[in-house]
Amino acid sequence: MTQSNEYAVIGKPTPKKEAQAKVTGGARFATDVYLRDMLWARVLRSPLPHARIVSIDTTKAKRLPGVMAVLTADDVPEARYGALVLDMGMFARGKVRYVGEAIAAVAAVDEETAARAVRLIEVEYEELPAVFDPLEAMRPDAPLVHENLPGYKTLFDRTRRAMTGNVNYQADIESGNVDEGFAQSDFVYEDTYEVQKQHPSYMEPNSTVAHLDEDGRLIVYNTTQRPHINQAILSSLLGIPISRIRVIPCHVGGGFGGKNRTLSEPTAAALALKTKRPVRLTFSHEEEFTSATTRHSAIIRMKTGVRKDGTLVATQVSLYYECGAYAPTPNAVWLGAISSSGPYRIPNARTEAFSVYTNKMMGGAFRGYGAPQSNFARESQMDRIARDLNIDPIELRLKNCLVPGDSLHTGQPLHSVRIKEALLRARDMAQWNTRRHDGNRALGVACGIFACGGFATSAVVKLHMDGTAFVATGAMDMGQGLRTVMAQIAAEELGMSADDVTVAIGDTDLTPFDVGIFGDRGTHTTGLAVQMAAADARQQLVAAAADAMGAKATNLELRDRTVIDRSTPGKMLHFRDVLGGGQYKKGGPIIGKASINPSDTPFDPKIVQGAASRMFSTYTFAVHIAEVEVERATGITRVPKVYAVHDCGTVINPAGLEGQIIGGLATGLGYALYEEVLIQNGQVQNPSFLECRPPTAVDMPAIEWDVVEEFDRKGPFGAKGVGNVSVINMAPAIANAVETITGVRVKSLPITAAKIVGGATAEEQ
């Protein structure tokens, strides 16, 4: 990859701050937290997908020796929480809505006693009709998953179908004149695609330890992507002030969006408040597959009008995302709608996106955050158009791809877009023109767009007397290297090395607010806050140094923890001489701060209705070319190599970027070929890594990657994100190559051997 030499720290490979702690076993995860007199919690979960709770008898469980508390919905405040729709309580109240929903919880002196107590709880149910298909759930006569849905509080503008029946969220996008666009098209293509539930497959299960400190404050150790939001949700559910709650996030053993929910924390906290003893609740891996969250399954109907020369004229897309029994993140559906036109100019576009309740486990945030679903449909159909019109697939994409100055179908103008350059780079890397198809092996291409940045965050930068720095941010490092990147950004701004910067993250007592890490906002948005806070501290430092040196502030440069007067050769002052001496006699300690909620021109309200998020700062783009091999007789598919080119702005840490790309491609590979959470009559059929396995090392392809760097004026030192856009292209790229080899267009994921051998499409399955 190309690297910029403009910076001293930015763009230089930098080891992760926590690397030594992790490889030596010193890093503490939530499952490593053991407190004195700790109790163990277990949860009783529903065996039925939809049923009224007639009665719950906890008498036998409470009498069991060693049981310290048993809680049901009657023992906790009647409060609901959620991301945009407040629909979920701590325990099922009145009825259960999916197999695996929490009904009661026990705290006991050990795990065995807690497990025995759960089995002693007696529940009488009255079974209710259930619905498992999103299209059936939208029928007027469908069983209602939430009878009181219209009365739930929402954090978005309701549209015509939102909060009616089983539709909990709807977004509409319409630009241009779609009907005229189709009338002006030479060809119109219509397809239906289906995508499956995929579990995030983090190795560390959801885990929380909660206790009361000596002052009676609730202290929560957990594995999470959003400590400050967890603090607020606990306050709301338990009815205690935020100031009386401290969330101390531990190292995260994998999140990928799945730790962007509040699942184990409320139950552990409620039991700790009840018993006045530390309580630990750790999900089993089976509970992870039945009672946590997955990527949304979806049905996508796509219609596209095109001219004979391949120019895209019009598109109409209907997205039906199945959220399960609760809607923890309708924002994923909104991001799917944004991504539904791909990185292309389509002057006439209509998109309707729905989040639909069913009696299944919840669909939530997962890497790619709504875009893999719609991008699979868009990029699959792009290849269908290319084949039908006898146009090279890359040439078709080059003809229609967005360029700077274009606007999305939402009406939002783009200031940073280099998808064309990424396409050309990937084509050269893969030798597309000479290696596109050779017997049982072929290349498949896909492009993608993903919203980047936005949402509230803040940062504090403090300078120490010895000239080193301390950064505090409420954002979480989930293993993606956020600590390291924040240190690099602050160091570059302050004229020091990344080793001179210590970064504190997450702890709600020690860090300022951040909404959580999701949607490629870590490096971009939290990084921007850190840069601004560091710039604030830098300005104060320069002013103090100018006073101490008798120099003009405009002549001073910061380098290697030294203030240098460019106007006088040899005149310099070490940071410690500024910070440890006169600084504390005049002006006070230097503390920089920043609080931001990035926004720009909002989406055009004449084009967009029901936007779950008002704005994203910028967009990232990627091109993936997959080299695919298929055994025609068996349908067994392998991916020997992948070429990946990303438009991610300035690269902060090349080593971290490489890790993000490899991880994203692994997730996309699993989505394409292997992973599917199978549910029959509401019951998960394969609740383990053995039965629902992600890719392993032997499945991973060789990866050749590059970036097209461009300074993005909205990001810190021009940076954008890469963690989500690195996922979304693998499935369509592989599907496109499979069709080149076999002539079979697989329209549903995962792409299995049976589908290839059977020549199946979504309509036939």
JSON list of C-alpha atoms in Angstrom, two decimals, residues 264-349:
[
{"chain": "A", "resi": 264, "resn": "SER", "atom": "CA", "xyz": [-26.72, -9.43, 30.80]},
{"chain": "A", "resi": 265, "resn": "GLU", "atom": "CA", "xyz": [-26.23, -6.12, 32.64]},
{"chain": "A", "resi": 266, "resn": "PRO", "atom": "CA", "xyz": [-29.79, -5.36, 33.88]},
{"chain": "A", "resi": 267, "resn": "THR", "atom": "CA", "xyz": [-30.35, -8.83, 35.32]},
{"chain": "A", "resi": 268, "resn": "ALA", "atom": "CA", "xyz": [-27.01, -8.96, 37.14]},
{"chain": "A", "resi": 269, "resn": "ALA", "atom": "CA", "xyz": [-27.55, -5.44, 38.46]},
{"chain": "A", "resi": 270, "resn": "ALA", "atom": "CA", "xyz": [-31.09, -6.15, 39.69]},
{"chain": "A", "resi": 271, "resn": "LEU", "atom": "CA", "xyz": [-29.92, -9.27, 41.51]},
{"chain": "A", "resi": 272, "resn": "ALA", "atom": "CA", "xyz": [-27.01, -7.37, 43.08]},
{"chain": "A", "resi": 273, "resn": "LEU", "atom": "CA", "xyz": [-29.40, -4.68, 44.32]},
{"chain": "A", "resi": 274, "resn": "LYS", "atom": "CA", "xyz": [-31.69, -7.37, 45.73]},
{"chain": "A", "resi": 275, "resn": "THR", "atom": "CA", "xyz": [-29.01, -9.44, 47.51]},
{"chain": "A", "resi": 276, "resn": "LYS", "atom": "CA", "xyz": [-26.51, -6.66, 48.36]},
{"chain": "A", "resi": 277, "resn": "ARG", "atom": "CA", "xyz": [-23.79, -9.05, 47.13]},
{"chain": "A", "resi": 278, "resn": "PRO", "atom": "CA", "xyz": [-21.75, -9.25, 43.94]},
{"chain": "A", "resi": 279, "resn": "VAL", "atom": "CA", "xyz": [-23.57, -11.17, 41.21]},
{"chain": "A", "resi": 280, "resn": "ARG", "atom": "CA", "xyz": [-22.12, -12.68, 38.07]},
{"chain": "A", "resi": 281, "resn": "LEU", "atom": "CA", "xyz": [-24.17, -13.50, 34.97]},
{"chain": "A", "resi": 282, "resn": "THR", "atom": "CA", "xyz": [-22.38, -15.07, 32.03]},
{"chain": "A", "resi": 283, "resn": "PHE", "atom": "CA", "xyz": [-24.28, -16.43, 29.05]},
{"chain": "A", "resi": 284, "resn": "SER", "atom": "CA", "xyz": [-23.61, -19.97, 27.93]},
{"chain": "A", "resi": 285, "resn": "HIS", "atom": "CA", "xyz": [-22.66, -20.33, 24.28]},
{"chain": "A", "resi": 286, "resn": "GLU", "atom": "CA", "xyz": [-26.06, -21.90, 23.65]},
{"chain": "A", "resi": 287, "resn": "GLU", "atom": "CA", "xyz": [-27.72, -18.79, 25.14]},
{"chain": "A", "resi": 288, "resn": "GLU", "atom": "CA", "xyz": [-25.60, -16.69, 22.79]},
{"chain": "A", "resi": 289, "resn": "PHE", "atom": "CA", "xyz": [-27.16, -18.48, 19.84]},
{"chain": "A", "resi": 290, "resn": "THR", "atom": "CA", "xyz": [-30.72, -18.32, 21.20]},
{"chain": "A", "resi": 291, "resn": "SER", "atom": "CA", "xyz": [-31.01, -15.21, 23.35]},
{"chain": "A", "resi": 292, "resn": "ALA", "atom": "CA", "xyz": [-28.49, -12.66, 22.09]},
{"chain": "A", "resi": 293, "resn": "THR", "atom": "CA", "xyz": [-28.65, -11.02, 18.65]},
{"chain": "A", "resi": 294, "resn": "THR", "atom": "CA", "xyz": [-27.80, -11.95, 15.06]},
{"chain": "A", "resi": 295, "resn": "ARG", "atom": "CA", "xyz": [-27.51, -10.15, 11.77]},
{"chain": "A", "resi": 296, "resn": "HIS", "atom": "CA", "xyz": [-31.02, -9.48, 10.43]},
{"chain": "A", "resi": 297, "resn": "SER", "atom": "CA", "xyz": [-32.34, -11.98, 7.94]},
{"chain": "A", "resi": 298, "resn": "ALA", "atom": "CA", "xyz": [-34.04, -10.19, 5.06]},
{"chain": "A", "resi": 299, "resn": "ILE", "atom": "CA", "xyz": [-35.98, -10.43, 1.84]},
{"chain": "A", "resi": 300, "resn": "ILE", "atom": "CA", "xyz": [-34.99, -7.90, -0.83]},
{"chain": "A", "resi": 301, "resn": "ARG", "atom": "CA", "xyz": [-37.02, -7.14, -3.94]},
{"chain": "A", "resi": 302, "resn": "MET", "atom": "CA", "xyz": [-35.04, -5.15, -6.47]},
{"chain": "A", "resi": 303, "resn": "LYS", "atom": "CA", "xyz": [-36.10, -3.67, -9.80]},
{"chain": "A", "resi": 304, "resn": "THR", "atom": "CA", "xyz": [-33.64, -1.77, -11.99]},
{"chain": "A", "resi": 305, "resn": "GLY", "atom": "CA", "xyz": [-34.06, 0.02, -15.30]},
{"chain": "A", "resi": 306, "resn": "VAL", "atom": "CA", "xyz": [-31.08, 0.39, -17.63]},
{"chain": "A", "resi": 307, "resn": "ARG", "atom": "CA", "xyz": [-30.27, 1.68, -21.12]},
{"chain": "A", "resi": 308, "resn": "LYS", "atom": "CA", "xyz": [-28.71, -0.49, -23.83]},
{"chain": "A", "resi": 309, "resn": "ASP", "atom": "CA", "xyz": [-25.29, 1.01, -23.16]},
{"chain": "A", "resi": 310, "resn": "GLY", "atom": "CA", "xyz": [-25.44, 0.01, -19.49]},
{"chain": "A", "resi": 311, "resn": "THR", "atom": "CA", "xyz": [-26.43, 3.37, -18.00]},
{"chain": "A", "resi": 312, "resn": "LEU", "atom": "CA", "xyz": [-28.51, 2.89, -14.86]},
{"chain": "A", "resi": 313, "resn": "VAL", "atom": "CA", "xyz": [-31.71, 4.92, -15.09]},
{"chain": "A", "resi": 314, "resn": "ALA", "atom": "CA", "xyz": [-34.10, 3.85, -12.32]},
{"chain": "A", "resi": 315, "resn": "THR", "atom": "CA", "xyz": [-34.36, 1.53, -9.36]},
{"chain": "A", "resi": 316, "resn": "GLN", "atom": "CA", "xyz": [-37.06, 0.44, -6.95]},
{"chain": "A", "resi": 317, "resn": "VAL", "atom": "CA", "xyz": [-36.08, -1.54, -3.86]},
{"chain": "A", "resi": 318, "resn": "SER", "atom": "CA", "xyz": [-38.20, -3.06, -1.10]},
{"chain": "A", "resi": 319, "resn": "LEU", "atom": "CA", "xyz": [-36.28, -4.25, 1.95]},
{"chain": "A", "resi": 320, "resn": "TYR", "atom": "CA", "xyz": [-37.94, -6.48, 4.54]},
{"chain": "A", "resi": 321, "resn": "TYR", "atom": "CA", "xyz": [-35.62, -6.94, 7.52]},
{"chain": "A", "resi": 322, "resn": "GLU", "atom": "CA", "xyz": [-36.76, -9.49, 10.08]},
{"chain": "A", "resi": 323, "resn": "CYS", "atom": "CA", "xyz": [-35.86, -8.10, 13.50]},
{"chain": "A", "resi": 324, "resn": "GLY", "atom": "CA", "xyz": [-37.29, -10.94, 15.56]},
{"chain": "A", "resi": 325, "resn": "ALA", "atom": "CA", "xyz": [-39.36, -10.41, 18.69]},
{"chain": "A", "resi": 326, "resn": "TYR", "atom": "CA", "xyz": [-37.74, -7.08, 19.60]},
{"chain": "A", "resi": 327, "resn": "ALA", "atom": "CA", "xyz": [-36.11, -4.30, 17.60]},
{"chain": "A", "resi": 328, "resn": "PRO", "atom": "CA", "xyz": [-32.75, -3.57, 19.24]},
{"chain": "A", "resi": 329, "resn": "THR", "atom": "CA", "xyz": [-31.40, -1.64, 16.25]},
{"chain": "A", "resi": 330, "resn": "PRO", "atom": "CA", "xyz": [-33.69, -0.40, 13.46]},
{"chain": "A", "resi": 331, "resn": "ASN", "atom": "CA", "xyz": [-30.73, 1.76, 12.45]},
{"chain": "A", "resi": 332, "resn": "ALA", "atom": "CA", "xyz": [-29.34, -1.29, 10.64]},
{"chain": "A", "resi": 333, "resn": "VAL", "atom": "CA", "xyz": [-32.44, -1.26, 8.43]},
{"chain": "A", "resi": 334, "resn": "TRP", "atom": "CA", "xyz": [-31.89, 2.43, 7.68]},
{"chain": "A", "resi": 335, "resn": "LEU", "atom": "CA", "xyz": [-28.27, 1.76, 6.73]},
{"chain": "A", "resi": 336, "resn": "GLY", "atom": "CA", "xyz": [-29.47, -1.01, 4.44]},
{"chain": "A", "resi": 337, "resn": "ALA", "atom": "CA", "xyz": [-31.74, 1.50, 2.73]},
{"chain": "A", "resi": 338, "resn": "ILE", "atom": "CA", "xyz": [-28.88, 3.96, 2.30]},
{"chain": "A", "resi": 339, "resn": "SER", "atom": "CA", "xyz": [-26.71, 1.23, 0.76]},
{"chain": "A", "resi": 340, "resn": "SER", "atom": "CA", "xyz": [-29.44, -0.16, -1.49]},
{"chain": "A", "resi": 341, "resn": "SER", "atom": "CA", "xyz": [-28.40, 1.84, -4.58]},
{"chain": "A", "resi": 342, "resn": "GLY", "atom": "CA", "xyz": [-24.78, 0.83, -4.12]},
{"chain": "A", "resi": 343, "resn": "PRO", "atom": "CA", "xyz": [-21.97, 3.22, -5.01]},
{"chain": "A", "resi": 344, "resn": "TYR", "atom": "CA", "xyz": [-23.73, 4.20, -8.23]},
{"chain": "A", "resi": 345, "resn": "ARG", "atom": "CA", "xyz": [-25.46, 7.16, -9.86]},
{"chain": "A", "resi": 346, "resn": "ILE", "atom": "CA", "xyz": [-29.10, 6.20, -10.31]},
{"chain": "A", "resi": 347, "resn": "PRO", "atom": "CA", "xyz": [-31.06, 9.39, -11.01]},
{"chain": "A", "resi": 348, "resn": "ASN", "atom": "CA", "xyz": [-34.47, 7.90, -10.24]},
{"chain": "A", "resi": 349, "resn": "ALA", "atom": "CA", "xyz": [-34.58, 5.83, -7.08]}
]
